[in-house]
Every structure is written in structure tokens, then in C-alpha cells.
Amino acid sequence: VIPNAKGEFQMPEQISLSGIQIGTTCIFSCVKDNSTPFLKYVSHLGLRISDTITVISRQEYDSSMEIKTGGRVIGVSEKFADNIWVTQQ
């Protein structure tokens, strides 16, 4: 983040991935759940901080989502998406 002329920083707003609209691209910024099982799952999916994520679809039934990152489409649960924080581009 680059400061303005007064030396002030404006931090981008972070929201959960579950709050991102279909077709929107965002940047993975941090995790809410820092438990070992969750971090292992994030790693297993190949997601890394600063990865670009695009929300492809959301299931009406259970709010699970398909996201695209690194040329791959991944299905994730609403619980997972609630614990991934992103910034919009």
C-alpha cells in the first residue's frame, strides 16, 4: 500500500469470499480461521495469499461456490468461503 501525499495509508476493504458476487474477481488477502486443519485444506487446494480469484457460480441450495484461480476451477463450501478474506480489484 502506497501512502498519499500526506503520508496516510488507505487500506483496501477486506470482505469474505462468500460476499463476492458471481463474475467478480478479487485478491486472496488473509484467512479468518487459522486452525491447522483449515490451513492444510487451503494449501491442499493450492491457494496462496495474493492469488487472484474469480467467483464462477454459487449454488442456491447450500451457497457452495465454484471459483477460478490459476486457470483451475475449484468447488468450495460456504464455510470455506466465509473463512477466506479478499479485497476487490
mmCIF file with all atom_site columns, C-alpha atoms in Angstrom:
data_model
loop_
_atom_site.group_PDB
_atom_site.id
_atom_site.type_symbol
_atom_site.label_atom_id
_atom_site.label_alt_id
_atom_site.label_comp_id
_atom_site.label_asym_id
_atom_site.label_entity_id
_atom_site.label_seq_id
_atom_site.pdbx_PDB_ins_code
_atom_site.Cartn_x
_atom_site.Cartn_y
_atom_site.Cartn_z
_atom_site.occupancy
_atom_site.B_iso_or_equiv
_atom_site.pdbx_formal_charge
_atom_site.auth_seq_id
_atom_site.auth_comp_id
_atom_site.auth_asym_id
_atom_site.auth_atom_id
_atom_site.pdbx_PDB_model_num
ATOM 1  C CA . VAL A 1 1  ? 0.000   0.000   0.000   1.00 0.00 ? 1  VAL A CA 1
ATOM 2  C CA . ILE A 1 2  ? 1.399   3.379   -1.026  1.00 0.00 ? 2  ILE A CA 1
ATOM 3  C CA . PRO A 1 3  ? 0.728   6.422   1.180   1.00 0.00 ? 3  PRO A CA 1
ATOM 4  C CA . ASN A 1 4  ? -0.921  9.558   -0.216  1.00 0.00 ? 4  ASN A CA 1
ATOM 5  C CA . ALA A 1 5  ? 0.776   12.999  -0.281  1.00 0.00 ? 5  ALA A CA 1
ATOM 6  C CA . LYS A 1 6  ? 0.033   13.418  3.458   1.00 0.00 ? 6  LYS A CA 1
ATOM 7  C CA . GLY A 1 7  ? 1.700   10.099  4.269   1.00 0.00 ? 7  GLY A CA 1
ATOM 8  C CA . GLU A 1 8  ? -1.628  8.435   5.068   1.00 0.00 ? 8  GLU A CA 1
ATOM 9  C CA . PHE A 1 9  ? -2.407  4.862   4.096   1.00 0.00 ? 9  PHE A CA 1
ATOM 10 C CA . GLN A 1 10 ? -5.783  3.794   2.755   1.00 0.00 ? 10 GLN A CA 1
ATOM 11 C CA . MET A 1 11 ? -6.167  0.089   3.332   1.00 0.00 ? 11 MET A CA 1
ATOM 12 C CA . PRO A 1 12 ? -8.377  -1.760  0.859   1.00 0.00 ? 12 PRO A CA 1
ATOM 13 C CA . GLU A 1 13 ? -11.582 -3.124  2.380   1.00 0.00 ? 13 GLU A CA 1
ATOM 14 C CA . GLN A 1 14 ? -11.469 -6.843  3.082   1.00 0.00 ? 14 GLN A CA 1
ATOM 15 C CA . ILE A 1 15 ? -14.602 -8.986  2.878   1.00 0.00 ? 15 ILE A CA 1
ATOM 16 C CA . SER A 1 16 ? -15.232 -12.707 2.986   1.00 0.00 ? 16 SER A CA 1
ATOM 17 C CA . LEU A 1 17 ? -15.166 -14.607 -0.282  1.00 0.00 ? 17 LEU A CA 1
ATOM 18 C CA . SER A 1 18 ? -18.768 -15.635 0.389   1.00 0.00 ? 18 SER A CA 1
ATOM 19 C CA . GLY A 1 19 ? -19.779 -11.972 -0.028  1.00 0.00 ? 19 GLY A CA 1
ATOM 20 C CA . ILE A 1 20 ? -18.348 -11.668 -3.544  1.00 0.00 ? 20 ILE A CA 1
ATOM 21 C CA . GLN A 1 21 ? -20.815 -11.568 -6.430  1.00 0.00 ? 21 GLN A CA 1
ATOM 22 C CA . ILE A 1 22 ? -20.725 -14.055 -9.310  1.00 0.00 ? 22 ILE A CA 1
ATOM 23 C CA . GLY A 1 23 ? -18.376 -12.868 -12.065 1.00 0.00 ? 23 GLY A CA 1
ATOM 24 C CA . THR A 1 24 ? -16.335 -10.685 -9.720  1.00 0.00 ? 24 THR A CA 1
ATOM 25 C CA . THR A 1 25 ? -12.559 -11.013 -9.462  1.00 0.00 ? 25 THR A CA 1
ATOM 26 C CA . CYS A 1 26 ? -10.799 -10.422 -6.154  1.00 0.00 ? 26 CYS A CA 1
ATOM 27 C CA . ILE A 1 27 ? -7.450  -10.960 -4.428  1.00 0.00 ? 27 ILE A CA 1
ATOM 28 C CA . PHE A 1 28 ? -6.956  -13.501 -1.617  1.00 0.00 ? 28 PHE A CA 1
ATOM 29 C CA . SER A 1 29 ? -5.676  -11.378 1.284   1.00 0.00 ? 29 SER A CA 1
ATOM 30 C CA . CYS A 1 30 ? -5.885  -13.453 4.500   1.00 0.00 ? 30 CYS A CA 1
ATOM 31 C CA . VAL A 1 31 ? -7.738  -16.169 6.383   1.00 0.00 ? 31 VAL A CA 1
ATOM 32 C CA . LYS A 1 32 ? -10.170 -15.812 9.263   1.00 0.00 ? 32 LYS A CA 1
ATOM 33 C CA . ASP A 1 33 ? -9.689  -19.383 10.501  1.00 0.00 ? 33 ASP A CA 1
ATOM 34 C CA . ASN A 1 34 ? -6.041  -20.062 11.258  1.00 0.00 ? 34 ASN A CA 1
ATOM 35 C CA . SER A 1 35 ? -6.534  -23.600 12.563  1.00 0.00 ? 35 SER A CA 1
ATOM 36 C CA . THR A 1 36 ? -4.114  -26.234 11.311  1.00 0.00 ? 36 THR A CA 1
ATOM 37 C CA . PRO A 1 37 ? -6.829  -28.287 9.523   1.00 0.00 ? 37 PRO A CA 1
ATOM 38 C CA . PHE A 1 38 ? -8.120  -25.219 7.665   1.00 0.00 ? 38 PHE A CA 1
ATOM 39 C CA . LEU A 1 39 ? -4.644  -24.037 6.656   1.00 0.00 ? 39 LEU A CA 1
ATOM 40 C CA . LYS A 1 40 ? -3.819  -27.544 5.418   1.00 0.00 ? 40 LYS A CA 1
ATOM 41 C CA . TYR A 1 41 ? -7.008  -27.511 3.335   1.00 0.00 ? 41 TYR A CA 1
ATOM 42 C CA . VAL A 1 42 ? -6.145  -24.107 1.832   1.00 0.00 ? 42 VAL A CA 1
ATOM 43 C CA . SER A 1 43 ? -2.699  -25.452 0.975   1.00 0.00 ? 43 SER A CA 1
ATOM 44 C CA . HIS A 1 44 ? -4.199  -28.650 -0.463  1.00 0.00 ? 44 HIS A CA 1
ATOM 45 C CA . LEU A 1 45 ? -6.334  -26.515 -2.793  1.00 0.00 ? 45 LEU A CA 1
ATOM 46 C CA . GLY A 1 46 ? -3.169  -24.688 -3.892  1.00 0.00 ? 46 GLY A CA 1
ATOM 47 C CA . LEU A 1 47 ? -4.391  -21.257 -2.782  1.00 0.00 ? 47 LEU A CA 1
ATOM 48 C CA . ARG A 1 48 ? -1.850  -18.658 -1.704  1.00 0.00 ? 48 ARG A CA 1
ATOM 49 C CA . ILE A 1 49 ? -2.108  -15.138 -0.348  1.00 0.00 ? 49 ILE A CA 1
ATOM 50 C CA . SER A 1 50 ? -2.335  -12.618 -3.236  1.00 0.00 ? 50 SER A CA 1
ATOM 51 C CA . ASP A 1 51 ? -3.811  -15.178 -5.666  1.00 0.00 ? 51 ASP A CA 1
ATOM 52 C CA . THR A 1 52 ? -6.493  -13.813 -7.977  1.00 0.00 ? 52 THR A CA 1
ATOM 53 C CA . ILE A 1 53 ? -9.879  -15.487 -7.511  1.00 0.00 ? 53 ILE A CA 1
ATOM 54 C CA . THR A 1 54 ? -12.956 -15.158 -9.731  1.00 0.00 ? 54 THR A CA 1
ATOM 55 C CA . VAL A 1 55 ? -16.334 -16.351 -8.473  1.00 0.00 ? 55 VAL A CA 1
ATOM 56 C CA . ILE A 1 56 ? -17.816 -18.501 -11.251 1.00 0.00 ? 56 ILE A CA 1
ATOM 57 C CA . SER A 1 57 ? -21.057 -19.740 -9.682  1.00 0.00 ? 57 SER A CA 1
ATOM 58 C CA . ARG A 1 58 ? -22.962 -20.178 -6.422  1.00 0.00 ? 58 ARG A CA 1
ATOM 59 C CA . GLN A 1 59 ? -25.419 -22.960 -5.669  1.00 0.00 ? 59 GLN A CA 1
ATOM 60 C CA . GLU A 1 60 ? -28.792 -21.720 -4.465  1.00 0.00 ? 60 GLU A CA 1
ATOM 61 C CA . TYR A 1 61 ? -29.305 -24.831 -2.326  1.00 0.00 ? 61 TYR A CA 1
ATOM 62 C CA . ASP A 1 62 ? -26.295 -24.549 0.011   1.00 0.00 ? 62 ASP A CA 1
ATOM 63 C CA . SER A 1 63 ? -24.340 -21.476 -1.175  1.00 0.00 ? 63 SER A CA 1
ATOM 64 C CA . SER A 1 64 ? -21.352 -23.592 -2.196  1.00 0.00 ? 64 SER A CA 1
ATOM 65 C CA . MET A 1 65 ? -19.291 -21.880 -4.879  1.00 0.00 ? 65 MET A CA 1
ATOM 66 C CA . GLU A 1 66 ? -17.126 -22.563 -7.879  1.00 0.00 ? 66 GLU A CA 1
ATOM 67 C CA . ILE A 1 67 ? -14.114 -20.288 -8.038  1.00 0.00 ? 67 ILE A CA 1
ATOM 68 C CA . LYS A 1 68 ? -11.411 -19.913 -10.656 1.00 0.00 ? 68 LYS A CA 1
ATOM 69 C CA . THR A 1 69 ? -7.802  -19.343 -9.685  1.00 0.00 ? 69 THR A CA 1
ATOM 70 C CA . GLY A 1 70 ? -4.582  -20.095 -11.525 1.00 0.00 ? 70 GLY A CA 1
ATOM 71 C CA . GLY A 1 71 ? -6.516  -21.437 -14.503 1.00 0.00 ? 71 GLY A CA 1
ATOM 72 C CA . ARG A 1 72 ? -8.294  -24.034 -12.347 1.00 0.00 ? 72 ARG A CA 1
ATOM 73 C CA . VAL A 1 73 ? -11.931 -24.204 -11.264 1.00 0.00 ? 73 VAL A CA 1
ATOM 74 C CA . ILE A 1 74 ? -12.402 -25.319 -7.649  1.00 0.00 ? 74 ILE A CA 1
ATOM 75 C CA . GLY A 1 75 ? -15.598 -26.111 -5.757  1.00 0.00 ? 75 GLY A CA 1
ATOM 76 C CA . VAL A 1 76 ? -15.680 -24.714 -2.216  1.00 0.00 ? 76 VAL A CA 1
ATOM 77 C CA . SER A 1 77 ? -18.219 -24.760 0.594   1.00 0.00 ? 77 SER A CA 1
ATOM 78 C CA . GLU A 1 78 ? -19.877 -21.710 2.091   1.00 0.00 ? 78 GLU A CA 1
ATOM 79 C CA . LYS A 1 79 ? -17.979 -22.426 5.346   1.00 0.00 ? 79 LYS A CA 1
ATOM 80 C CA . PHE A 1 80 ? -14.699 -22.314 3.430   1.00 0.00 ? 80 PHE A CA 1
ATOM 81 C CA . ALA A 1 81 ? -15.679 -19.098 1.620   1.00 0.00 ? 81 ALA A CA 1
ATOM 82 C CA . ASP A 1 82 ? -16.672 -17.469 4.937   1.00 0.00 ? 82 ASP A CA 1
ATOM 83 C CA . ASN A 1 83 ? -13.115 -18.014 6.201   1.00 0.00 ? 83 ASN A CA 1
ATOM 84 C CA . ILE A 1 84 ? -11.278 -16.597 3.180   1.00 0.00 ? 84 ILE A CA 1
ATOM 85 C CA . TRP A 1 85 ? -10.866 -12.813 3.186   1.00 0.00 ? 85 TRP A CA 1
ATOM 86 C CA . VAL A 1 86 ? -10.370 -10.970 -0.075  1.00 0.00 ? 86 VAL A CA 1
ATOM 87 C CA . THR A 1 87 ? -10.048 -7.472  -1.487  1.00 0.00 ? 87 THR A CA 1
ATOM 88 C CA . GLN A 1 88 ? -11.870 -6.464  -4.628  1.00 0.00 ? 88 GLN A CA 1
ATOM 89 C CA . GLN A 1 89 ? -9.879  -5.249  -7.620  1.00 0.00 ? 89 GLN A CA 1
#
